[in-house]
Structures are given as C-alpha cells and as structure tokens.
mmCIF file of C-alpha atoms and ligand atoms in Angstrom:
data_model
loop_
_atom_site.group_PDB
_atom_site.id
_atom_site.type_symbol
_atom_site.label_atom_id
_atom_site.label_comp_id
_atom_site.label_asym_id
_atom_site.label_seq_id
_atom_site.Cartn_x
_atom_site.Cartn_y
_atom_site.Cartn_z
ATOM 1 C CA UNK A 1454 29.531 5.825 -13.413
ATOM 2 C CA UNK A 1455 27.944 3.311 -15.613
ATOM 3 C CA UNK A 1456 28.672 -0.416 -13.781
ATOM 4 C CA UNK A 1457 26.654 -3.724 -13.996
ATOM 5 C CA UNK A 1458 24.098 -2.715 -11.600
ATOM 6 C CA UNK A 1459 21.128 -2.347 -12.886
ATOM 7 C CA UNK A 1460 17.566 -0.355 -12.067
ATOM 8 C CA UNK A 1461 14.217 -2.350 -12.829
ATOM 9 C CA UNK A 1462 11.186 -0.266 -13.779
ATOM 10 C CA UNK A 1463 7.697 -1.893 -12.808
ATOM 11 C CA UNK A 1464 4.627 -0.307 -14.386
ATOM 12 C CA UNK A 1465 0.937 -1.886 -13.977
ATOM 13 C CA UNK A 1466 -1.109 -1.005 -17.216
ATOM 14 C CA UNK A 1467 -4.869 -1.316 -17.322
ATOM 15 C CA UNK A 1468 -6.329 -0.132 -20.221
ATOM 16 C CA UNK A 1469 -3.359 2.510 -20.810
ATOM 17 C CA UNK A 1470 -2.990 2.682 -25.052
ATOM 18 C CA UNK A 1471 -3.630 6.118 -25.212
ATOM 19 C CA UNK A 1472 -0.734 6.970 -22.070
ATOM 20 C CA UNK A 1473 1.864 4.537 -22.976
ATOM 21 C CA UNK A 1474 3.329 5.896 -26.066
ATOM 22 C CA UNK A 1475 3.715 8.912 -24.303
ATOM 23 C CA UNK A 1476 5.275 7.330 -21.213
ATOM 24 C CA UNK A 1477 7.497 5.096 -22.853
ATOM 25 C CA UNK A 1478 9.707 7.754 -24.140
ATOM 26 C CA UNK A 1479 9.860 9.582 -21.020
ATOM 27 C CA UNK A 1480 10.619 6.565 -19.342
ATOM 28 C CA UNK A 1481 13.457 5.287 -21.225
ATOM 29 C CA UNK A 1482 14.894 8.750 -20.969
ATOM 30 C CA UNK A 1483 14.870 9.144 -17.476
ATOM 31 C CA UNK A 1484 16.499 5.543 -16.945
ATOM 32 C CA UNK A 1485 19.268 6.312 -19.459
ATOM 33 C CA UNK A 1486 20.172 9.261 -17.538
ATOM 34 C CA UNK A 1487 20.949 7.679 -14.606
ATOM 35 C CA UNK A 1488 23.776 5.949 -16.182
ATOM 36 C CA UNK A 1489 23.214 2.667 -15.236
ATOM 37 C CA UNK A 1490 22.036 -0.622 -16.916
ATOM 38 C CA UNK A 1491 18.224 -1.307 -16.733
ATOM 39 C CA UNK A 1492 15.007 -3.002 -17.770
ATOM 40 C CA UNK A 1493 11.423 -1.826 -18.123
ATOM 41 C CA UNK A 1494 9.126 -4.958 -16.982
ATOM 42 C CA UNK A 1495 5.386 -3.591 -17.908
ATOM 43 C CA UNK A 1496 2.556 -5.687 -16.590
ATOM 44 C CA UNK A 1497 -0.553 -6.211 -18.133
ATOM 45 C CA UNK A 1498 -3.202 -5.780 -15.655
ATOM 46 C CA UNK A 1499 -5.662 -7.554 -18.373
ATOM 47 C CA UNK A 1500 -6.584 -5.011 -20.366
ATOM 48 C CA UNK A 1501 -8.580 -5.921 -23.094
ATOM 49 C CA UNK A 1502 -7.884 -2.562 -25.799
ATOM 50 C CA UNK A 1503 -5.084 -2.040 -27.554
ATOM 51 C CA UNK A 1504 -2.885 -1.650 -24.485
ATOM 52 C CA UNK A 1505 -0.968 -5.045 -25.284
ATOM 53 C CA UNK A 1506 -0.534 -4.608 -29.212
ATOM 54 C CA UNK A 1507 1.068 -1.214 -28.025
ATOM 55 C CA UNK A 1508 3.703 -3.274 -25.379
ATOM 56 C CA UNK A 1509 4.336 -6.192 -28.487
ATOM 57 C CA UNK A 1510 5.672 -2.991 -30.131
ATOM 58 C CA UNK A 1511 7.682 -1.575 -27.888
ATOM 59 C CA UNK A 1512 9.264 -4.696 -26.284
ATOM 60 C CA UNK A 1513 9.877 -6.220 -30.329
ATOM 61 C CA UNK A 1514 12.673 -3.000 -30.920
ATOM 62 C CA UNK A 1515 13.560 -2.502 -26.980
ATOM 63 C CA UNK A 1516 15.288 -5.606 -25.666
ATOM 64 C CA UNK A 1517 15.475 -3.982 -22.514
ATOM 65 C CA UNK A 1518 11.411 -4.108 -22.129
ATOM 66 C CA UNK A 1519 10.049 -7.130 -20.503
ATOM 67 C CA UNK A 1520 5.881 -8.137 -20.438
ATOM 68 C CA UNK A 1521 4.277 -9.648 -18.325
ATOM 69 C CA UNK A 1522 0.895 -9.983 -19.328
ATOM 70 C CA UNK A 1523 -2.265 -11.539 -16.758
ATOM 71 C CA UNK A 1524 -4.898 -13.633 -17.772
ATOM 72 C CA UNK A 1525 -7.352 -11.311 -16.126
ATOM 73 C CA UNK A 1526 -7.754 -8.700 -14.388
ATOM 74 C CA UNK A 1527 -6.446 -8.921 -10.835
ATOM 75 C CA UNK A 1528 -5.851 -5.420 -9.037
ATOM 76 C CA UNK A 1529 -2.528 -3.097 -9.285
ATOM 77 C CA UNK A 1530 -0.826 -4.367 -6.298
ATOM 78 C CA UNK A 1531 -0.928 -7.712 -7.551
ATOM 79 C CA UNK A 1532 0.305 -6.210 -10.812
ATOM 80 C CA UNK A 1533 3.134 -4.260 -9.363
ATOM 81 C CA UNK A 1534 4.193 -7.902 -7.477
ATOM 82 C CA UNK A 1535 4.306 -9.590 -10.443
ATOM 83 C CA UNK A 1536 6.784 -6.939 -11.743
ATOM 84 C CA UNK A 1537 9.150 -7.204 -8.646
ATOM 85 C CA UNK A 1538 8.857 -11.089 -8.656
ATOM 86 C CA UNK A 1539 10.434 -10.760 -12.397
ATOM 87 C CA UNK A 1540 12.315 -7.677 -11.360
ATOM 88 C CA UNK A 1541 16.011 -8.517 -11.935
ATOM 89 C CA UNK A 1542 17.647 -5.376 -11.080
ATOM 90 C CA UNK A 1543 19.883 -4.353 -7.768
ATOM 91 C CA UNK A 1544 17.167 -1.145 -7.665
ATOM 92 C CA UNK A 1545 13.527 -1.424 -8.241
ATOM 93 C CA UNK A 1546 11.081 1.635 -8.825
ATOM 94 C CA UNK A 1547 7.437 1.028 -9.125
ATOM 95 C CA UNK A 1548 5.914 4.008 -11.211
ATOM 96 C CA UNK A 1549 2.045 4.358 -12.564
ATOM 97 C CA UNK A 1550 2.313 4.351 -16.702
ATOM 98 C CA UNK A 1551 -0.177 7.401 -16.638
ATOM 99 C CA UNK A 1552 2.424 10.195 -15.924
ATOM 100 C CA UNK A 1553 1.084 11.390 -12.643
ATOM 101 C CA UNK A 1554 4.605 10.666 -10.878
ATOM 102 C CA UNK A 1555 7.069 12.008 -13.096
ATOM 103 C CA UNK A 1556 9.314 9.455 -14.519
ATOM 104 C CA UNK A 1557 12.325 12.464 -14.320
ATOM 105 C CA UNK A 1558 12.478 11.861 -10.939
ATOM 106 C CA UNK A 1559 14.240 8.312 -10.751
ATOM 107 C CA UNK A 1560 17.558 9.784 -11.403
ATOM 108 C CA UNK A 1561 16.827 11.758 -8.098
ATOM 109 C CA UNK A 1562 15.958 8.572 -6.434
ATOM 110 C CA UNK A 1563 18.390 6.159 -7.531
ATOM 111 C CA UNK A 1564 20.975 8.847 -5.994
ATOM 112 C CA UNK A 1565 19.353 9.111 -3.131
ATOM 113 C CA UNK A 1566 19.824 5.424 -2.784
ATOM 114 C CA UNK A 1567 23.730 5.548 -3.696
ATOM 115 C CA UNK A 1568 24.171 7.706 -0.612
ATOM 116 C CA UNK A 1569 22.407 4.757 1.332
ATOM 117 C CA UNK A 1570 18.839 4.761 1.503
ATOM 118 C CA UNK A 1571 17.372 1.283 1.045
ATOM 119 C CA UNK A 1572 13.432 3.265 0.322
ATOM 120 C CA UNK A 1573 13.068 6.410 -1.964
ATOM 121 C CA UNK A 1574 9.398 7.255 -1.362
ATOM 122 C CA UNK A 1575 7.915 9.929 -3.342
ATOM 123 C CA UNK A 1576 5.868 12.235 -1.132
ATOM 124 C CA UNK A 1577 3.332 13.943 -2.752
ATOM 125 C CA UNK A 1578 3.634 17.821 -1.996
ATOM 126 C CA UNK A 1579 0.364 18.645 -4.266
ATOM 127 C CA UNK A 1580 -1.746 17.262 -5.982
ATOM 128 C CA UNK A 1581 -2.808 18.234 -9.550
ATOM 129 C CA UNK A 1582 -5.692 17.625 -11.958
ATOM 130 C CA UNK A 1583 -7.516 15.650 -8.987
ATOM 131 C CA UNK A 1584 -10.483 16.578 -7.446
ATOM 132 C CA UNK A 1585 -11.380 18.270 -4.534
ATOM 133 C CA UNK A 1586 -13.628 14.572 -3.542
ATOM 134 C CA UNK A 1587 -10.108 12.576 -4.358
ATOM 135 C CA UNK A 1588 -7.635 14.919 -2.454
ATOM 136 C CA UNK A 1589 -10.000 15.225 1.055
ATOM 137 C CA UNK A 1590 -10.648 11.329 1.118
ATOM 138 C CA UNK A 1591 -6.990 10.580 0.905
ATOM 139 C CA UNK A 1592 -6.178 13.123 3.126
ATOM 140 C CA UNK A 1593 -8.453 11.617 6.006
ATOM 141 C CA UNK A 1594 -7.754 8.035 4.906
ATOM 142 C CA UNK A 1595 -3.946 8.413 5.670
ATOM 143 C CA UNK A 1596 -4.365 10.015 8.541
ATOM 144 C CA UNK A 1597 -7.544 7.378 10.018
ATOM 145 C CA UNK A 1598 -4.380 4.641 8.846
ATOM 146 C CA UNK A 1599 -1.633 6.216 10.811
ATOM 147 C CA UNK A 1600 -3.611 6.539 13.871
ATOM 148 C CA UNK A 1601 -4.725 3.020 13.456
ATOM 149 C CA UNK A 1602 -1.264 0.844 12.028
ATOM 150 C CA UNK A 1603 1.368 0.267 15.028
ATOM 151 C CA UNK A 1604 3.707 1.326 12.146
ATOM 152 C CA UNK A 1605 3.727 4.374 10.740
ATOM 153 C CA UNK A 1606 2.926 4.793 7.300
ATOM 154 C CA UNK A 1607 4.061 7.841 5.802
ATOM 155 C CA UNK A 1608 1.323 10.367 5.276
ATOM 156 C CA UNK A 1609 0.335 11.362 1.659
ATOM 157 C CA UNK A 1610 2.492 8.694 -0.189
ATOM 158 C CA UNK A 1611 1.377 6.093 -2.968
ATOM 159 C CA UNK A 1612 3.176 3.379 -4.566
ATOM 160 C CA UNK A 1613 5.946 5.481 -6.664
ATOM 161 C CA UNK A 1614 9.486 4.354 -4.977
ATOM 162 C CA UNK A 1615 12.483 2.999 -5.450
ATOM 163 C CA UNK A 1616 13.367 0.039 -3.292
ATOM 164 C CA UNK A 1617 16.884 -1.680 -2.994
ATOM 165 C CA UNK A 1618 17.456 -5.406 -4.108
ATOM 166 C CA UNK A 1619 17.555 -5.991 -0.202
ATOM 167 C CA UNK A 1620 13.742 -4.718 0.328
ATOM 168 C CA UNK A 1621 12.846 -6.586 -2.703
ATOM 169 C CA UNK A 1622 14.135 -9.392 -1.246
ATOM 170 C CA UNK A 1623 11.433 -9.401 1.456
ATOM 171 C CA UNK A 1624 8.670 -8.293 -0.210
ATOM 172 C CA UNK A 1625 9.740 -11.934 -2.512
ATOM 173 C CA UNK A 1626 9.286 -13.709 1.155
ATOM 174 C CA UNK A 1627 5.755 -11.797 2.198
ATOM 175 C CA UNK A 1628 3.217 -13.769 -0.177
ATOM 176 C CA UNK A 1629 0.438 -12.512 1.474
ATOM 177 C CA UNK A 1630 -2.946 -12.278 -0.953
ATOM 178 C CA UNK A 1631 -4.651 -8.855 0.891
ATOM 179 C CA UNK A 1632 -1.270 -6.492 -0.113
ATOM 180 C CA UNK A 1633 -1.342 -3.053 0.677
ATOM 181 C CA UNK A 1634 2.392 -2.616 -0.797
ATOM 182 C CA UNK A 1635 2.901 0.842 0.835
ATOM 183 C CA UNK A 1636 2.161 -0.469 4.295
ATOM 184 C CA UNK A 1637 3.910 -3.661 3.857
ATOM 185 C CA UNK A 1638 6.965 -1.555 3.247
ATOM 186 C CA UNK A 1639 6.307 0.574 6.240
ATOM 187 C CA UNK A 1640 5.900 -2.699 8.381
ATOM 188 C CA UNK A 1641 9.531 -4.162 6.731
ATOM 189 C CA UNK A 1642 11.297 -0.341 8.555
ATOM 190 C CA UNK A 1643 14.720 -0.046 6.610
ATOM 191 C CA UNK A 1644 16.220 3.533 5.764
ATOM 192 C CA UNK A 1645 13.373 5.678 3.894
ATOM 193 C CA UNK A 1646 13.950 8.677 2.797
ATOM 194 C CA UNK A 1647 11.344 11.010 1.133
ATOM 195 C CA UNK A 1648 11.222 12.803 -2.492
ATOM 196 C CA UNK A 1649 9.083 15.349 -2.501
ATOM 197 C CA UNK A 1650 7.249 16.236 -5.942
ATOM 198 C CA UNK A 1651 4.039 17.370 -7.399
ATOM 199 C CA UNK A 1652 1.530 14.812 -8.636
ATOM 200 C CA UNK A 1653 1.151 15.782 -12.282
ATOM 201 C CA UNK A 1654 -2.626 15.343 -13.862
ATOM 202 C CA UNK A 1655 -2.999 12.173 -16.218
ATOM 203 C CA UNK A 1656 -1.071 12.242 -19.475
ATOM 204 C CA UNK A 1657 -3.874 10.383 -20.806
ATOM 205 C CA UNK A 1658 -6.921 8.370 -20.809
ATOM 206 C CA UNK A 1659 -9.612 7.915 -17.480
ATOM 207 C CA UNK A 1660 -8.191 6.802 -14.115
ATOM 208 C CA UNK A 1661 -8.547 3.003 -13.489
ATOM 209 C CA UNK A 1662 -9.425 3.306 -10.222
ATOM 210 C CA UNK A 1663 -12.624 2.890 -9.470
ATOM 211 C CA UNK A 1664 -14.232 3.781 -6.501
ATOM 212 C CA UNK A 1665 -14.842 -0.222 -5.664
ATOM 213 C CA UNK A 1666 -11.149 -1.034 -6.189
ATOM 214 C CA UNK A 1667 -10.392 2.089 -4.112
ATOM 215 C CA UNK A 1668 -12.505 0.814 -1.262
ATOM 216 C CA UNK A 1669 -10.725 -2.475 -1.589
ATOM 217 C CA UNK A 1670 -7.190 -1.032 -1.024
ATOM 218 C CA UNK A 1671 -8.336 1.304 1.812
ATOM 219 C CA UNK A 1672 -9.887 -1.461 3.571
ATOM 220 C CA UNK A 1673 -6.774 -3.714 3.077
ATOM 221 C CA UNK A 1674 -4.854 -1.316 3.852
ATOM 222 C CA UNK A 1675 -6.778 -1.138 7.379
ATOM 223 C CA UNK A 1676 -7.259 -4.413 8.315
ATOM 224 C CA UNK A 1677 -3.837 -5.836 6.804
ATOM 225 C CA UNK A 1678 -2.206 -3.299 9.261
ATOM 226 C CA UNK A 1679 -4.037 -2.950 12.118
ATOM 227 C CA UNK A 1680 -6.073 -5.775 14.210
ATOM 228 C CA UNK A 1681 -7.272 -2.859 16.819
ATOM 229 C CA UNK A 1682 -11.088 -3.355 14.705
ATOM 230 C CA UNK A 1683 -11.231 -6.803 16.508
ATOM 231 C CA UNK A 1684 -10.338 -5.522 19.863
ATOM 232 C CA UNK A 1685 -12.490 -2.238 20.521
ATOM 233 C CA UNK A 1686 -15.360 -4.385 22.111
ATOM 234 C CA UNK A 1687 -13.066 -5.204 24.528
ATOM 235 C CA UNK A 1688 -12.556 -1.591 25.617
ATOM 236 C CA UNK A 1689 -16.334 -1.046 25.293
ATOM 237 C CA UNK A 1690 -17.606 -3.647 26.870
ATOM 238 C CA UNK A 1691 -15.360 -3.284 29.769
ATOM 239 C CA UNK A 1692 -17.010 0.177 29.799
ATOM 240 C CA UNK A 1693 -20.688 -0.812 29.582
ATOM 241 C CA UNK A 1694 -19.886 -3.591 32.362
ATOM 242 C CA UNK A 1695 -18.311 -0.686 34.764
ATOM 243 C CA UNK A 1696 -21.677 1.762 34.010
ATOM 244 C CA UNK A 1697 -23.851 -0.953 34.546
ATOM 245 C CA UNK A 1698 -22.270 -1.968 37.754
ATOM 246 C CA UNK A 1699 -21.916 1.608 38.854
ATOM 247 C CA UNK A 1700 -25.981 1.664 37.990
ATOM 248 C CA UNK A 1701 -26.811 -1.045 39.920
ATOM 249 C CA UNK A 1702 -25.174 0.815 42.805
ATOM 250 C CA UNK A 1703 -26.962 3.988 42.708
ATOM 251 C CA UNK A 1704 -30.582 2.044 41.811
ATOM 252 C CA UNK A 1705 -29.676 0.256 45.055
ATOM 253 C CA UNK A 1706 -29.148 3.691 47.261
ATOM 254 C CA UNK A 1707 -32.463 4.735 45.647
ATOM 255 C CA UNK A 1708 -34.170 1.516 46.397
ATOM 256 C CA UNK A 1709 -33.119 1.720 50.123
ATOM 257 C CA UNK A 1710 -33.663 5.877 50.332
ATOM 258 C CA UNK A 1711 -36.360 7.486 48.075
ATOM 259 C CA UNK A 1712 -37.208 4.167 46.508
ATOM 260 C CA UNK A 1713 -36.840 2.969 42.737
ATOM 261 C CA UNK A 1714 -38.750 1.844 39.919
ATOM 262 C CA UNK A 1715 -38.377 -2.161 39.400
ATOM 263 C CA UNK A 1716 -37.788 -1.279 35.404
ATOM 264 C CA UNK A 1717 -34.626 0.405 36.463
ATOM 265 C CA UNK A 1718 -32.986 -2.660 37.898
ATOM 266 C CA UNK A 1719 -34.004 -4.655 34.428
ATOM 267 C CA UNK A 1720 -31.815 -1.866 32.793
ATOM 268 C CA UNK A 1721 -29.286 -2.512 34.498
ATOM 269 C CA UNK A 1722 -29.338 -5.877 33.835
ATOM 270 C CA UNK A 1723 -30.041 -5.813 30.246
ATOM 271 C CA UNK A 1724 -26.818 -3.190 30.389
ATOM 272 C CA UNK A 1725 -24.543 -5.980 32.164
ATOM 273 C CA UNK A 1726 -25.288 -8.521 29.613
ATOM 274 C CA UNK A 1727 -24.809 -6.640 26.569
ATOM 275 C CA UNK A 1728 -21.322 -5.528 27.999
ATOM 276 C CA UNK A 1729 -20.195 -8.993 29.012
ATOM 277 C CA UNK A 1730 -21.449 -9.734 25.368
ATOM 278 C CA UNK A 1731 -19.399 -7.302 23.631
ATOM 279 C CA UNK A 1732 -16.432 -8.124 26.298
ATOM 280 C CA UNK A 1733 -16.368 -11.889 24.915
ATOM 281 C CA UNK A 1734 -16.640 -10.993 21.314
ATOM 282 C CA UNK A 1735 -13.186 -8.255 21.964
ATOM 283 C CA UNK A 1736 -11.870 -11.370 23.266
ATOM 284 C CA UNK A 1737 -12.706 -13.295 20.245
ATOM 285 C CA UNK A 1738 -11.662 -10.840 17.926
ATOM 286 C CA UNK A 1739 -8.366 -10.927 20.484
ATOM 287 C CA UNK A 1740 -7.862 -14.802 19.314
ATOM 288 C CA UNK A 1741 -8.439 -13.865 15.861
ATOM 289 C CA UNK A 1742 -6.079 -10.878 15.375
ATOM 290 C CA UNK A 1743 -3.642 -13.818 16.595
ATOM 291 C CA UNK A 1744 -4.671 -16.187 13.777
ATOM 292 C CA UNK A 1745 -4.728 -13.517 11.029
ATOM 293 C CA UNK A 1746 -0.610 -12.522 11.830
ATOM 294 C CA UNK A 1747 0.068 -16.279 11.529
ATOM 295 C CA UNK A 1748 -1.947 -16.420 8.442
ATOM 296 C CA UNK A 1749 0.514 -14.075 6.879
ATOM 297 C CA UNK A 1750 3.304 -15.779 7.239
ATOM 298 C CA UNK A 1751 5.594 -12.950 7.460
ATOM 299 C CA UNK A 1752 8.724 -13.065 7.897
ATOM 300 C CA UNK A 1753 9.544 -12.977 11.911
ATOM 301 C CA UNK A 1754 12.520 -10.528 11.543
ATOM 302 C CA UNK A 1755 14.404 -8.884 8.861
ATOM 303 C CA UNK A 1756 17.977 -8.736 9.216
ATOM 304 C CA UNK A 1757 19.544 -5.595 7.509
ATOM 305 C CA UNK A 1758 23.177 -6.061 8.286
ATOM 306 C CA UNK A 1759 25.253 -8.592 9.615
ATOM 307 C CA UNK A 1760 29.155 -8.134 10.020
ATOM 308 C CA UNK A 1761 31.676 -10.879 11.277
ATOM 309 C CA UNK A 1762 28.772 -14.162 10.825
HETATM 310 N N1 UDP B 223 -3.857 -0.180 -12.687
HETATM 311 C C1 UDP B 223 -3.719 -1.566 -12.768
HETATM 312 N N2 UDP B 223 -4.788 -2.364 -12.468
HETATM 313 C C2 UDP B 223 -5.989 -1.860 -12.061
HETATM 314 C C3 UDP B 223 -6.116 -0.445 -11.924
HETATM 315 C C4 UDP B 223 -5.024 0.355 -12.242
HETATM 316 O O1 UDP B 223 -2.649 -2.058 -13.128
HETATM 317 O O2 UDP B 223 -6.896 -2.624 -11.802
HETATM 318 C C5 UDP B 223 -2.709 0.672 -13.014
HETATM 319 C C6 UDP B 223 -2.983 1.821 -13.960
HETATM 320 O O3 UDP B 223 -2.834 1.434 -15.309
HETATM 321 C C7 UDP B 223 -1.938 2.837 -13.542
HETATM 322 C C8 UDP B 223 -1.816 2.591 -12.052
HETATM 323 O O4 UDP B 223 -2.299 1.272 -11.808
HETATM 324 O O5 UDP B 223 -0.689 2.604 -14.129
HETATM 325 C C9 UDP B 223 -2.591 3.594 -11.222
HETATM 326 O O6 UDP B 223 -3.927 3.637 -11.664
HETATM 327 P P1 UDP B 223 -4.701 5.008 -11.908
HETATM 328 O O7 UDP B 223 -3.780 6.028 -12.480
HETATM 329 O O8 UDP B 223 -5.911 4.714 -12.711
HETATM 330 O O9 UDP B 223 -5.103 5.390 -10.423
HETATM 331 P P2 UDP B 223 -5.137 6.861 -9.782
HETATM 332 O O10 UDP B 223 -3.819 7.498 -10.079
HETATM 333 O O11 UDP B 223 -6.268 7.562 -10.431
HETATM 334 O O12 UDP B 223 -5.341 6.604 -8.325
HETATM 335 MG MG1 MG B 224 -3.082 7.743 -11.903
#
C-alpha cells in the first residue's frame, strides 16, 4: 500500500515535557502503521520548560519531525494553524500531544478517508479522567452552539481529525484571527464522517487550558459562527413596541369607560421608546453582522469537484 502520499501530524505543545516522550513513541507507531509516508510537525505554543529541549531531541534523530516553535504564547488554534500552514502532506490530522485522543486511531481515520471522506472527526463517546464541572459545561456549550450557528457543528467533537489536502486547502485561504477551527470546518461542509472513541485521561502533566482561554474559544466559537447576538433586539423590540401599543389601547378604553390613572399613559410611553430603542440598535447590530462576514474574508464558495472545466 505504501505510495508517495503522505499523512502530516500537527500537535500544539504548551508546557508538555513530561507527555511528550510518552507521545512521541505512540505517535510514530501509529503513523508507521498506516503504511504511508509522513511527517510529525510539533508546534511550540511558547512554552518556556523543557518542552523544546525535549522536541531538539527528537527532531535531531527523526528527520521526519518538523518544529515549529512561537515566540510567545498565542492560543492552540493558532498553534494547530501554524502546523497546517507547514503541513505538507495529502492528509492532515490535528491530535493534542497529551494522549487524551488516542494516537492508534489515525490508521482508522486515514482509511476512512481512502474510502472518500474528505473529514474524519473523532466523536467523543465518553469522556475519561475529566470532571463532572468539564463534561456538563461542554455538554451545554455544544448544544447552546448548535442551536445558535446556521451550520451545524457536530455535537461533542474537539479538534482531533483528519482533514484531506483539499480541506486544508481552504482552511490556507480563511486567515481569519478569531478561529474556532472546529466550526470553521463545519462552515467549509465537505464529506465528514465520524470516529467514535473514548477520551482517554492525560498521559501526563496539568491541562493547559485554563478556564480564561476556555472562555475565549467558547465565545469565538459563538460569535465567529453566529451573528443572531446582534439581531435579538430586533425581535424584542418589535415585541415591546407591539405591548406598548396594545397598552395604549386598553389605557384608552379605560380612560373613556371606568377612567385611568395619567401615570399609566407615561408607561406606556416610556414602554414605546425603549422598544423603538432596542428596535434601532437590532438594526444596528443588523449592519454590523454584515460588516463582520466581510471582515472575514472567507472564501465565497468552495468548489469540491469539477469535471469537464
Ligand atoms: N495547547 C496549546 N496552547 C495553549 C493551550 C494548550 O498549544 O495555549 C495544547 C496542549 O499542549 C495540548 C492541546 O493544546 O496539546 C490541548 O490542551 P489541553 O490538553 O491542556 O486541553 P484539554 O484537553 O484539557 O481541554
Ligand atoms: Mg487535553
């Protein structure tokens, strides 16, 4: 089976010394075994331990490792980006260095992807070694995200996947500087096709992801994929308008009938104005979504065969 094409494997490391000479190994193992030719390109997230004498190491006796190391700190999407920028291979699987998605699975994925699927996401069936805190925010996260993102996102999946050269290829064009990588795939559509597995605990070493950064990505992953935030005033100040309008009304059959307190036509009043407030600032927001897709830059369409041009 073994032919020129080749699989890249992109793992962000941030402060991983104690993980990666466990995961290196495994790693190596599981990409030999698919029989094909490949690279390991590990990017320094700017860790400032040991993490990079350990790489130097690896990558002086394994030709096939490449480093990539930043001069800073900035975030593992931005990390795993780098890696498929310098990715060289006709497959690309993006895998966390601290064990929790089993490196044995990319033989699994890379044949999933010979019978034709252009994204192998891994789908996590269970959780392990997380807590209970972890596994109930996620859970409501992905599903607040669904219900929000005009595409679907598949529920309970991270980063771990194996995208063709032809999604890498687009994620190259989408330079965006908010990235939310497993929405941004969602958004490109191609054939996906899940792996299920169980997330493993950490081999090693504290989780890097703090509840700040975690924040970060859960808000970028909202408001890179959905602009409905802006637009709810509209909704509820079209509401607030109707009430107050329908107040008016009855305070008017009241003032004619039984009679009415003058306070109750300020209400109103006050009522109208806040609605055709929150009306123009849905509007706004309206004009705004608008500017923030352009911002992007994305690609308009993404063309994912062509035959007889
Ligand atoms: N990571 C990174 N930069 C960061 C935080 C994390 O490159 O700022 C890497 C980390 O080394 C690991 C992966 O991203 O390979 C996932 O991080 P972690 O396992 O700490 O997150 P968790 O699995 O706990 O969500
Ligand atoms: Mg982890």
């Amino acid at each position: 089976m073994a032919e020129e094409k080749r699989i890249s494997l992109i793992v962000p490391v941030y402060y991983e010394e104690e993980v990666l000479p466990i995961a290196y190994p495994r790693m190596k193992a599981s990409l030999e075994a698919t029989g094909y030719d490949y690279e390991i390109i590990f990017v320094n997230d700017g860790s400032r331990d040991g993490t990079m004498g350990v790489l130097r190491k690896i990558a002086a006796q394994d030709k096939r490792v490449k480093v990539l190391s930043f001069s800073r700190n900035f975030g593992h999407q931005l990390a795993v980006t780098a890696g498929m920028d310098e990715a060289t291979g006709d497959a690309l699987v993006i895998i966390d260095a601290d064990l929790q998605d089993p490196p044995e699975l990319i033989p699994d994925m890379v044949k999933l992807w010979e019978q034709g699927a252009d994204i192998v996401y891994g789908k996590r069936k269970k959780r392990e070694g997380e807590t209970f805190l972890k596994k109930f925010t996620a859970a409501c996260y992905y599903r607040l995200l669904t219900s929000m993102s005009a595409y679907p996102i598949p529920l309970d999946t991270g980063d771990f996947r194996l995208i063709g050269r032809n999604v890498a290829d687009v994620f190259l064009k989408m330079r965006e500087h908010a990235r939310f990588l497993r929405g941004m795939s969602a958004w490109m559509g191609f054939e996906s096709v899940p792996l299920e597995y169980i997330r493993q605990e950490r081999a090693a070493g504290k989780t890097k992801y703090t509840l700040k950064k975690m924040l970060k990505l859960a808000l970028d992953g909202i408001t890179g994929f959905s602009t409905k935030p802006l637009t709810l005033p509209l909704g509820i100040g079209g509401a607030v308008i109707g009430l107050s309008l329908l107040g008016f009304l009855a305070v008017l059959i009241c003032a004619c009938t039984v009679g009415a307190a003058p306070w109750l036509w300020g209400l109103c009043g006050v009522a109208l104005l806040q609605g055709i407030v929150l009306l123009f600032l849905g509007i706004q927001g309206a004009y705004m979504g608008r500017i923030f897709e352009e911002a992007k830059q994305r690609p308009l369409y993404i063309v994912a065969e062509k035959l007889n041009t």
